[in-house]
mmCIF file of C-alpha atoms in Angstrom:
data_model
loop_
_atom_site.group_PDB
_atom_site.id
_atom_site.type_symbol
_atom_site.label_atom_id
_atom_site.label_comp_id
_atom_site.label_asym_id
_atom_site.label_seq_id
_atom_site.Cartn_x
_atom_site.Cartn_y
_atom_site.Cartn_z
ATOM 1 C CA MET A 5 6.000 -5.369 -33.468
ATOM 2 C CA GLN A 6 6.710 -1.798 -32.639
ATOM 3 C CA TYR A 7 4.909 1.509 -32.781
ATOM 4 C CA VAL A 8 1.591 0.336 -31.376
ATOM 5 C CA CYS A 9 -0.966 2.984 -32.368
ATOM 6 C CA GLU A 10 -3.939 1.459 -30.571
ATOM 7 C CA SER A 11 -4.681 -1.523 -28.335
ATOM 8 C CA LEU A 12 -7.896 -2.862 -26.866
ATOM 9 C CA LYS A 13 -8.916 -6.055 -25.057
ATOM 10 C CA VAL A 14 -11.415 -7.995 -27.224
ATOM 11 C CA ASP A 15 -13.258 -11.303 -27.506
ATOM 12 C CA SER A 16 -12.219 -12.446 -30.987
ATOM 13 C CA GLU A 17 -10.291 -15.035 -32.985
ATOM 14 C CA LEU A 18 -6.644 -14.409 -33.852
ATOM 15 C CA ARG A 19 -6.376 -12.628 -37.193
ATOM 16 C CA ALA A 20 -4.355 -10.058 -39.104
ATOM 17 C CA VAL A 21 -5.296 -7.541 -41.782
ATOM 18 C CA GLU A 22 -3.099 -5.294 -43.916
ATOM 19 C CA PRO A 23 -5.540 -2.446 -44.737
ATOM 20 C CA PHE A 24 -3.064 -0.689 -47.050
ATOM 21 C CA PRO A 25 -1.242 -2.992 -49.517
ATOM 22 C CA LYS A 26 2.562 -3.059 -49.162
ATOM 23 C CA SER A 27 2.366 -0.956 -46.003
ATOM 24 C CA PRO A 28 3.868 -1.833 -42.601
ATOM 25 C CA HIS A 29 0.507 -0.907 -41.019
ATOM 26 C CA ILE A 30 -1.209 -4.011 -39.603
ATOM 27 C CA GLU A 31 -4.438 -4.498 -37.664
ATOM 28 C CA THR A 32 -4.253 -7.745 -35.727
ATOM 29 C CA VAL A 33 -5.805 -9.700 -32.885
ATOM 30 C CA VAL A 34 -3.229 -11.465 -30.700
ATOM 31 C CA ARG A 35 -3.154 -13.583 -27.529
ATOM 32 C CA VAL A 36 -0.776 -12.656 -24.704
ATOM 33 C CA VAL A 37 1.654 -15.490 -23.974
ATOM 34 C CA LYS A 38 3.769 -13.635 -21.403
ATOM 35 C CA HIS A 39 3.903 -10.191 -19.817
ATOM 36 C CA ILE A 40 7.626 -9.365 -20.208
ATOM 37 C CA ASN A 41 7.679 -5.993 -18.411
ATOM 38 C CA SER A 42 5.530 -2.880 -18.019
ATOM 39 C CA ASP A 43 5.606 -2.049 -21.735
ATOM 40 C CA SER A 44 6.404 -5.353 -23.495
ATOM 41 C CA LEU A 45 4.410 -8.493 -24.223
ATOM 42 C CA LEU A 46 5.168 -11.798 -25.898
ATOM 43 C CA VAL A 47 2.173 -12.715 -28.063
ATOM 44 C CA GLU A 48 0.774 -15.453 -30.287
ATOM 45 C CA SER A 49 -0.440 -14.132 -33.632
ATOM 46 C CA ALA A 50 -1.909 -15.186 -36.967
ATOM 47 C CA ILE A 51 1.047 -13.386 -38.594
ATOM 48 C CA SER A 52 3.701 -15.914 -37.572
ATOM 49 C CA ASP A 53 4.181 -19.454 -36.288
ATOM 50 C CA SER A 54 6.616 -18.009 -33.733
ATOM 51 C CA GLU A 55 5.770 -15.857 -30.744
ATOM 52 C CA ILE A 56 6.235 -12.120 -31.334
ATOM 53 C CA LEU A 57 7.558 -9.435 -29.002
ATOM 54 C CA VAL A 58 5.294 -6.365 -28.890
ATOM 55 C CA GLU A 59 6.718 -3.146 -27.468
ATOM 56 C CA PHE A 60 4.395 -0.330 -26.392
ATOM 57 C CA GLU A 61 5.295 3.331 -25.865
ATOM 58 C CA ASN A 62 3.440 3.323 -22.525
ATOM 59 C CA ASP A 63 2.850 0.831 -19.728
ATOM 60 C CA VAL A 64 0.150 -1.795 -20.344
ATOM 61 C CA ALA A 65 -1.826 -3.947 -17.920
ATOM 62 C CA TYR A 66 -2.623 -6.920 -20.165
ATOM 63 C CA GLU A 67 -2.209 -10.375 -18.626
ATOM 64 C CA LYS A 68 -1.429 -13.869 -19.897
ATOM 65 C CA ASP A 69 -4.194 -15.236 -22.179
ATOM 66 C CA ASP A 70 -5.763 -11.803 -22.760
ATOM 67 C CA VAL A 71 -6.830 -11.378 -26.391
ATOM 68 C CA ILE A 72 -6.118 -7.892 -27.694
ATOM 69 C CA PHE A 73 -6.658 -5.922 -30.884
ATOM 70 C CA LEU A 74 -3.595 -3.975 -32.061
ATOM 71 C CA LYS A 75 -3.022 -1.335 -34.714
ATOM 72 C CA VAL A 76 0.716 -1.371 -35.331
ATOM 73 C CA ASN A 77 3.509 -0.622 -37.713
ATOM 74 C CA PHE A 78 5.014 -4.060 -38.196
ATOM 75 C CA ARG A 79 8.744 -4.580 -38.483
ATOM 76 C CA LEU A 80 10.466 -7.948 -38.448
ATOM 77 C CA ASN A 81 13.803 -8.286 -36.713
ATOM 78 C CA PHE A 82 15.591 -11.542 -37.385
ATOM 79 C CA TYR A 83 18.353 -12.527 -35.015
ATOM 80 C CA LYS A 84 21.072 -14.839 -36.206
ATOM 81 C CA LYS A 85 22.165 -17.492 -33.737
ATOM 82 C CA ILE A 86 25.906 -17.773 -33.394
ATOM 83 C CA PHE A 87 27.162 -21.212 -32.402
#
């Protein structure tokens, strides 16, 4: 997930909403799995069975197991494994 418009620590279940059909804009509640660096988190989400990397424009202070609400523009990047 990139282009985080808003984030806020909440007490809620994991969920995701697409308020505008066929838009990349998503409102979601995620759980922090790992704090990667000052502006990146690995999260668990209702959007995917896999963990998702979230990149913020600014530094964030969220910690492992924090549950946060995000307004984002969602873009999937698939990486092909080369054997």
